[in-house]
Structures are given as structure tokens and as C-alpha cells.
Amino acid sequence: MSKKKFLIVDVETCNGLENPLVYDIGGAVIDNTGKIYEYFSFVIEEIFYGCPHLMQSAYYANKIPLYKRDLFNGERRVATFEQIYKYIRYLLKKYNITIFLAYNARFDRKALNNTIQFLTNNKKKYFLPHEIEVQCIWTMAKDTICQQKTYKKFCLDRGYITDKGNLKTSAEVVYRYMILNNDFQESHTGLEDVRIESLIFAKCIRQHKKMRRHYWDKMI
């Protein structure tokens, strides 16, 4: 019997955190072991090229030359948001996917919805079909990996503590713990981040522990 498939996505945005607009979307079809069956990486034409003033507000605006180099080399593809919208639906149908994953699902979902509203002048409100369930890997990780005594020691020994005194739980820190490499740096480009987030998801599943799967779920 074939394994259940999931769609995992990571986005990079501009225009601030309150009204983010997606200029880079990376994703993959995976199973719960983290195996990748198909992947994609798109730069959104209308935002990346059509809104240069907004691109200067991108959190990682310093990476714009990297994107241009990768596009020139054919390592990334440019697509309109409508093309991406249709392609995502094609993948969902092809693999019979019912669950959408992201590390910070609240943000990714908001950014995708904001972008489709912005580019269609509110003719379309939602990026994902209503029947697709949105699950948050960050929430899963906080309930499993980040509860381990060895994770807590890892963070305390290295000073991975927030301003409020909590352990840091970003994908970068969690993955550093998983590979025991303090020098690892998250790429903060869509597809590259999806690759590590797929492995974090798989590790959460392997814990066989009760965990929340949605960012709106109450603590267990």
C-alpha cells in the first residue's frame, strides 16, 4: 500500500509581516518519512519583477541577487501566481493530498491568501481549496522534539534562548539539534527550507507521541 502523501510549502515574503506578499514559494510532495516524491521552486513574476518597490521591503532583500543568478542559471523558475495556483491544485489531485504542511503554517497560509487577494483585487480570497487541512510543523515540533531533555540542554548550552527566557524553537535551531551542527544556517529560500522542514516533520512523526497538529489547537 502506498504511503499517504502531504504537500509541504515554505514561502518568502515582502511588504512586512502584517500584510505579507509572497515572492518565492518552494514546496514538495512528501510522505511521513520525509521522502520527497516531487518538488518545485517558483519566483512569483508579479511580485518579484512587478513590484520592485515592495521587494526592497523583503526581510531577506539581500538575497535578491542570488535569486537573479539562480533564475539566469535555470535553477529556479519564474511563474505567475495564477500558474502556481493551478499547479498546486494539480499536485493535490495527482497525489490525492488532503493535508498542507508548513513550519509556521499560520504565516504561510496568511501570506498566500494575502497574495491571491492582492493580485486578483479580492476576486479570490483563499489560495488553498477549503477541503485541504492545514497542519503546522512548528506546533508539532514544540510538542515533541523541543520537549526532549537533550534538546533543552542543547539550547541552554548554546544560548538559544529568547528575550522572554524561552527555548528557541525555530526550524534552524531544531535542525541544528537534529544534526548536532551548531554552524548550520537556514537558507531562507523556499525550496531549501522545505527540505529541512520535511525532515523535522518526519522526526516529529517518529516520536509516536501525542502532539498538536494545528496552530490553533489548545495545549495537550
PDB file of C-alpha atoms in Angstrom, residues 4-181:
ATOM      1  CA  LYS A   4      -0.092   8.874   2.451  1.00  0.00           C
ATOM      2  CA  LYS A   5       1.265  11.998   0.754  1.00  0.00           C
ATOM      3  CA  PHE A   6       1.461  15.553   2.075  1.00  0.00           C
ATOM      4  CA  LEU A   7       2.191  18.886   0.434  1.00  0.00           C
ATOM      5  CA  ILE A   8       4.798  20.901   2.340  1.00  0.00           C
ATOM      6  CA  VAL A   9       5.400  24.537   1.423  1.00  0.00           C
ATOM      7  CA  ASP A  10       7.652  27.386   2.504  1.00  0.00           C
ATOM      8  CA  VAL A  11       7.273  30.987   1.357  1.00  0.00           C
ATOM      9  CA  GLU A  12       9.462  34.063   1.436  1.00  0.00           C
ATOM     10  CA  THR A  13       7.697  37.419   1.560  1.00  0.00           C
ATOM     11  CA  CYS A  14       7.936  41.185   1.271  1.00  0.00           C
ATOM     12  CA  ASN A  15       5.656  44.051   2.390  1.00  0.00           C
ATOM     13  CA  GLY A  16       6.065  43.449   6.119  1.00  0.00           C
ATOM     14  CA  LEU A  17       4.598  40.876   8.490  1.00  0.00           C
ATOM     15  CA  GLU A  18       1.110  42.382   8.795  1.00  0.00           C
ATOM     16  CA  ASN A  19       0.313  42.130   5.084  1.00  0.00           C
ATOM     17  CA  PRO A  20       2.947  39.793   3.613  1.00  0.00           C
ATOM     18  CA  LEU A  21       3.135  39.125  -0.118  1.00  0.00           C
ATOM     19  CA  VAL A  22       4.841  36.023  -1.479  1.00  0.00           C
ATOM     20  CA  TYR A  23       7.707  36.389  -3.954  1.00  0.00           C
ATOM     21  CA  ASP A  24       9.211  32.896  -3.537  1.00  0.00           C
ATOM     22  CA  ILE A  25       7.377  29.624  -2.999  1.00  0.00           C
ATOM     23  CA  GLY A  26       9.050  26.268  -2.637  1.00  0.00           C
ATOM     24  CA  GLY A  27       7.341  23.004  -1.952  1.00  0.00           C
ATOM     25  CA  ALA A  28       7.430  19.244  -2.143  1.00  0.00           C
ATOM     26  CA  VAL A  29       5.194  16.216  -2.083  1.00  0.00           C
ATOM     27  CA  ILE A  30       6.394  14.035   0.787  1.00  0.00           C
ATOM     28  CA  ASP A  31       5.338  11.109   2.936  1.00  0.00           C
ATOM     29  CA  ASN A  32       5.662  10.880   6.714  1.00  0.00           C
ATOM     30  CA  THR A  33       9.255   9.635   6.453  1.00  0.00           C
ATOM     31  CA  GLY A  34      10.257  12.874   4.755  1.00  0.00           C
ATOM     32  CA  LYS A  35      10.800  11.174   1.396  1.00  0.00           C
ATOM     33  CA  ILE A  36      10.326  13.645  -1.460  1.00  0.00           C
ATOM     34  CA  TYR A  37       8.342  12.475  -4.492  1.00  0.00           C
ATOM     35  CA  GLU A  38       8.183  15.754  -6.373  1.00  0.00           C
ATOM     36  CA  TYR A  39       9.334  19.292  -5.647  1.00  0.00           C
ATOM     37  CA  PHE A  40       9.076  22.790  -7.066  1.00  0.00           C
ATOM     38  CA  SER A  41      10.574  26.252  -6.695  1.00  0.00           C
ATOM     39  CA  PHE A  42       8.927  29.331  -8.183  1.00  0.00           C
ATOM     40  CA  VAL A  43       9.638  33.034  -8.119  1.00  0.00           C
ATOM     41  CA  ILE A  44       6.372  34.944  -8.461  1.00  0.00           C
ATOM     42  CA  GLU A  45       6.562  37.140 -11.537  1.00  0.00           C
ATOM     43  CA  GLU A  46       4.056  39.811 -10.463  1.00  0.00           C
ATOM     44  CA  ILE A  47       5.791  40.424  -7.122  1.00  0.00           C
ATOM     45  CA  PHE A  48       9.476  39.800  -7.823  1.00  0.00           C
ATOM     46  CA  TYR A  49       9.576  41.740 -11.106  1.00  0.00           C
ATOM     47  CA  GLY A  50       6.318  43.695 -10.996  1.00  0.00           C
ATOM     48  CA  CYS A  51       6.705  45.262  -7.549  1.00  0.00           C
ATOM     49  CA  PRO A  52      10.378  46.276  -7.169  1.00  0.00           C
ATOM     50  CA  HIS A  53       9.460  48.856  -4.507  1.00  0.00           C
ATOM     51  CA  LEU A  54       7.875  46.120  -2.388  1.00  0.00           C
ATOM     52  CA  MET A  55      10.802  43.776  -2.964  1.00  0.00           C
ATOM     53  CA  GLN A  56      13.067  46.243  -1.205  1.00  0.00           C
ATOM     54  CA  SER A  57      10.998  45.584   1.931  1.00  0.00           C
ATOM     55  CA  ALA A  58      11.678  41.850   1.781  1.00  0.00           C
ATOM     56  CA  TYR A  59      13.079  40.524   5.052  1.00  0.00           C
ATOM     57  CA  TYR A  60      15.866  38.890   3.077  1.00  0.00           C
ATOM     58  CA  ALA A  61      16.149  41.568   0.355  1.00  0.00           C
ATOM     59  CA  ASN A  62      19.909  40.948   0.343  1.00  0.00           C
ATOM     60  CA  LYS A  63      19.166  37.631  -1.376  1.00  0.00           C
ATOM     61  CA  ILE A  64      17.641  39.273  -4.475  1.00  0.00           C
ATOM     62  CA  PRO A  65      20.927  38.972  -6.451  1.00  0.00           C
ATOM     63  CA  LEU A  66      21.037  35.261  -5.507  1.00  0.00           C
ATOM     64  CA  TYR A  67      17.575  34.744  -6.973  1.00  0.00           C
ATOM     65  CA  LYS A  68      18.520  36.556 -10.175  1.00  0.00           C
ATOM     66  CA  ARG A  69      21.620  34.394 -10.525  1.00  0.00           C
ATOM     67  CA  ASP A  70      19.645  31.195  -9.951  1.00  0.00           C
ATOM     68  CA  LEU A  71      16.993  32.287 -12.456  1.00  0.00           C
ATOM     69  CA  PHE A  72      19.680  33.039 -15.037  1.00  0.00           C
ATOM     70  CA  ASN A  73      21.234  29.613 -14.426  1.00  0.00           C
ATOM     71  CA  GLY A  74      17.873  27.862 -14.677  1.00  0.00           C
ATOM     72  CA  GLU A  75      17.955  26.682 -11.052  1.00  0.00           C
ATOM     73  CA  ARG A  76      14.665  28.457 -10.308  1.00  0.00           C
ATOM     74  CA  ARG A  77      11.649  29.188 -12.455  1.00  0.00           C
ATOM     75  CA  VAL A  78       9.506  32.275 -12.840  1.00  0.00           C
ATOM     76  CA  ALA A  79       5.742  31.756 -12.866  1.00  0.00           C
ATOM     77  CA  THR A  80       2.641  33.865 -12.463  1.00  0.00           C
ATOM     78  CA  PHE A  81       0.702  33.376  -9.264  1.00  0.00           C
ATOM     79  CA  GLU A  82      -2.226  32.009 -11.272  1.00  0.00           C
ATOM     80  CA  GLN A  83       0.054  29.363 -12.798  1.00  0.00           C
ATOM     81  CA  ILE A  84       1.256  28.382  -9.324  1.00  0.00           C
ATOM     82  CA  TYR A  85      -2.329  28.333  -8.031  1.00  0.00           C
ATOM     83  CA  LYS A  86      -3.290  25.873 -10.778  1.00  0.00           C
ATOM     84  CA  TYR A  87      -0.113  23.810 -10.344  1.00  0.00           C
ATOM     85  CA  ILE A  88      -0.755  23.330  -6.610  1.00  0.00           C
ATOM     86  CA  ARG A  89      -4.243  22.045  -7.396  1.00  0.00           C
ATOM     87  CA  TYR A  90      -2.773  19.685  -9.966  1.00  0.00           C
ATOM     88  CA  LEU A  91      -0.408  18.236  -7.341  1.00  0.00           C
ATOM     89  CA  LEU A  92      -3.163  17.901  -4.746  1.00  0.00           C
ATOM     90  CA  LYS A  93      -5.254  15.916  -7.214  1.00  0.00           C
ATOM     91  CA  LYS A  94      -2.377  13.870  -8.644  1.00  0.00           C
ATOM     92  CA  TYR A  95      -1.285  12.558  -5.236  1.00  0.00           C
ATOM     93  CA  ASN A  96      -4.696  12.617  -3.562  1.00  0.00           C
ATOM     94  CA  ILE A  97      -3.355  15.052  -0.946  1.00  0.00           C
ATOM     95  CA  THR A  98      -5.634  16.305   1.807  1.00  0.00           C
ATOM     96  CA  ILE A  99      -3.060  17.883   4.172  1.00  0.00           C
ATOM     97  CA  PHE A 100      -0.955  21.016   3.650  1.00  0.00           C
ATOM     98  CA  LEU A 101       2.132  21.401   5.857  1.00  0.00           C
ATOM     99  CA  ALA A 102       4.276  24.409   6.720  1.00  0.00           C
ATOM    100  CA  TYR A 103       6.662  25.129   9.580  1.00  0.00           C
ATOM    101  CA  ASN A 104       4.824  28.290  10.573  1.00  0.00           C
ATOM    102  CA  ALA A 105       1.515  27.420   8.960  1.00  0.00           C
ATOM    103  CA  ARG A 106      -0.321  30.464  10.300  1.00  0.00           C
ATOM    104  CA  PHE A 107       2.097  32.787   8.488  1.00  0.00           C
ATOM    105  CA  ASP A 108       2.392  30.806   5.249  1.00  0.00           C
ATOM    106  CA  ARG A 109      -1.374  30.486   4.962  1.00  0.00           C
ATOM    107  CA  LYS A 110      -1.861  34.193   5.637  1.00  0.00           C
ATOM    108  CA  ALA A 111       0.811  35.187   3.111  1.00  0.00           C
ATOM    109  CA  LEU A 112      -0.643  33.006   0.350  1.00  0.00           C
ATOM    110  CA  ASN A 113      -4.154  34.318   0.976  1.00  0.00           C
ATOM    111  CA  ASN A 114      -2.931  37.930   1.076  1.00  0.00           C
ATOM    112  CA  THR A 115      -1.095  37.483  -2.195  1.00  0.00           C
ATOM    113  CA  ILE A 116      -4.000  35.988  -4.091  1.00  0.00           C
ATOM    114  CA  GLN A 117      -6.304  38.729  -2.772  1.00  0.00           C
ATOM    115  CA  PHE A 118      -3.793  41.413  -3.776  1.00  0.00           C
ATOM    116  CA  LEU A 119      -3.218  40.053  -7.272  1.00  0.00           C
ATOM    117  CA  THR A 120      -6.882  39.330  -8.065  1.00  0.00           C
ATOM    118  CA  ASN A 121      -8.248  42.525  -6.488  1.00  0.00           C
ATOM    119  CA  ASN A 122     -10.091  40.335  -3.961  1.00  0.00           C
ATOM    120  CA  LYS A 123     -11.825  38.245  -6.614  1.00  0.00           C
ATOM    121  CA  LYS A 124     -10.188  35.236  -4.987  1.00  0.00           C
ATOM    122  CA  LYS A 125      -9.913  35.078  -1.192  1.00  0.00           C
ATOM    123  CA  TYR A 126      -8.187  31.786  -0.462  1.00  0.00           C
ATOM    124  CA  PHE A 127      -5.183  30.086  -2.008  1.00  0.00           C
ATOM    125  CA  LEU A 128      -5.962  26.540  -0.870  1.00  0.00           C
ATOM    126  CA  PRO A 129      -9.182  24.605  -1.516  1.00  0.00           C
ATOM    127  CA  HIS A 130     -11.438  24.682   1.547  1.00  0.00           C
ATOM    128  CA  GLU A 131     -11.279  20.910   1.974  1.00  0.00           C
ATOM    129  CA  ILE A 132      -7.490  20.904   2.479  1.00  0.00           C
ATOM    130  CA  GLU A 133      -6.416  20.584   6.123  1.00  0.00           C
ATOM    131  CA  VAL A 134      -3.601  22.900   7.225  1.00  0.00           C
ATOM    132  CA  GLN A 135      -1.140  21.441   9.731  1.00  0.00           C
ATOM    133  CA  CYS A 136       1.755  23.218  11.448  1.00  0.00           C
ATOM    134  CA  ILE A 137       5.146  21.506  11.790  1.00  0.00           C
ATOM    135  CA  TRP A 138       6.308  24.148  14.280  1.00  0.00           C
ATOM    136  CA  THR A 139       3.432  23.197  16.576  1.00  0.00           C
ATOM    137  CA  MET A 140       4.313  19.509  16.213  1.00  0.00           C
ATOM    138  CA  ALA A 141       7.995  20.170  16.934  1.00  0.00           C
ATOM    139  CA  LYS A 142       7.233  22.172  20.081  1.00  0.00           C
ATOM    140  CA  ASP A 143       5.198  19.246  21.418  1.00  0.00           C
ATOM    141  CA  THR A 144       7.761  16.535  20.591  1.00  0.00           C
ATOM    142  CA  ILE A 145      11.375  17.359  19.716  1.00  0.00           C
ATOM    143  CA  CYS A 146      11.511  20.518  21.811  1.00  0.00           C
ATOM    144  CA  GLN A 147      10.237  18.635  24.880  1.00  0.00           C
ATOM    145  CA  GLN A 148      13.238  16.311  24.948  1.00  0.00           C
ATOM    146  CA  LYS A 149      15.714  16.802  27.780  1.00  0.00           C
ATOM    147  CA  THR A 150      18.588  16.649  25.319  1.00  0.00           C
ATOM    148  CA  TYR A 151      17.007  19.451  23.272  1.00  0.00           C
ATOM    149  CA  LYS A 152      16.661  21.634  26.339  1.00  0.00           C
ATOM    150  CA  LYS A 153      20.296  21.011  27.257  1.00  0.00           C
ATOM    151  CA  PHE A 154      21.369  21.691  23.661  1.00  0.00           C
ATOM    152  CA  CYS A 155      19.668  25.103  23.737  1.00  0.00           C
ATOM    153  CA  LEU A 156      20.844  26.062  27.217  1.00  0.00           C
ATOM    154  CA  ASP A 157      24.449  25.131  26.455  1.00  0.00           C
ATOM    155  CA  ARG A 158      24.452  27.268  23.307  1.00  0.00           C
ATOM    156  CA  GLY A 159      22.393  30.187  24.481  1.00  0.00           C
ATOM    157  CA  TYR A 160      19.421  29.505  22.217  1.00  0.00           C
ATOM    158  CA  ILE A 161      17.097  31.431  24.478  1.00  0.00           C
ATOM    159  CA  THR A 162      14.511  34.060  23.501  1.00  0.00           C
ATOM    160  CA  ASP A 163      14.302  37.521  25.060  1.00  0.00           C
ATOM    161  CA  LYS A 164      11.465  36.174  27.222  1.00  0.00           C
ATOM    162  CA  GLY A 165      13.640  33.351  28.537  1.00  0.00           C
ATOM    163  CA  ASN A 166      12.116  30.521  26.497  1.00  0.00           C
ATOM    164  CA  LEU A 167      13.979  27.960  24.429  1.00  0.00           C
ATOM    165  CA  LYS A 168      14.234  28.905  20.763  1.00  0.00           C
ATOM    166  CA  THR A 169      12.188  26.606  18.531  1.00  0.00           C
ATOM    167  CA  SER A 170      12.871  27.929  15.017  1.00  0.00           C
ATOM    168  CA  ALA A 171      13.397  25.425  12.211  1.00  0.00           C
ATOM    169  CA  GLU A 172      17.056  26.444  12.125  1.00  0.00           C
ATOM    170  CA  VAL A 173      17.663  25.659  15.804  1.00  0.00           C
ATOM    171  CA  VAL A 174      15.623  22.433  15.725  1.00  0.00           C
ATOM    172  CA  TYR A 175      17.553  21.222  12.691  1.00  0.00           C
ATOM    173  CA  ARG A 176      20.879  22.168  14.306  1.00  0.00           C
ATOM    174  CA  TYR A 177      19.889  19.936  17.202  1.00  0.00           C
ATOM    175  CA  MET A 178      18.895  17.105  14.878  1.00  0.00           C
ATOM    176  CA  ILE A 179      22.229  17.102  13.042  1.00  0.00           C
ATOM    177  CA  LEU A 180      24.281  18.330  16.042  1.00  0.00           C
ATOM    178  CA  ASN A 181      25.797  21.087  13.934  1.00  0.00           C
TER     179      ASN A 181
END
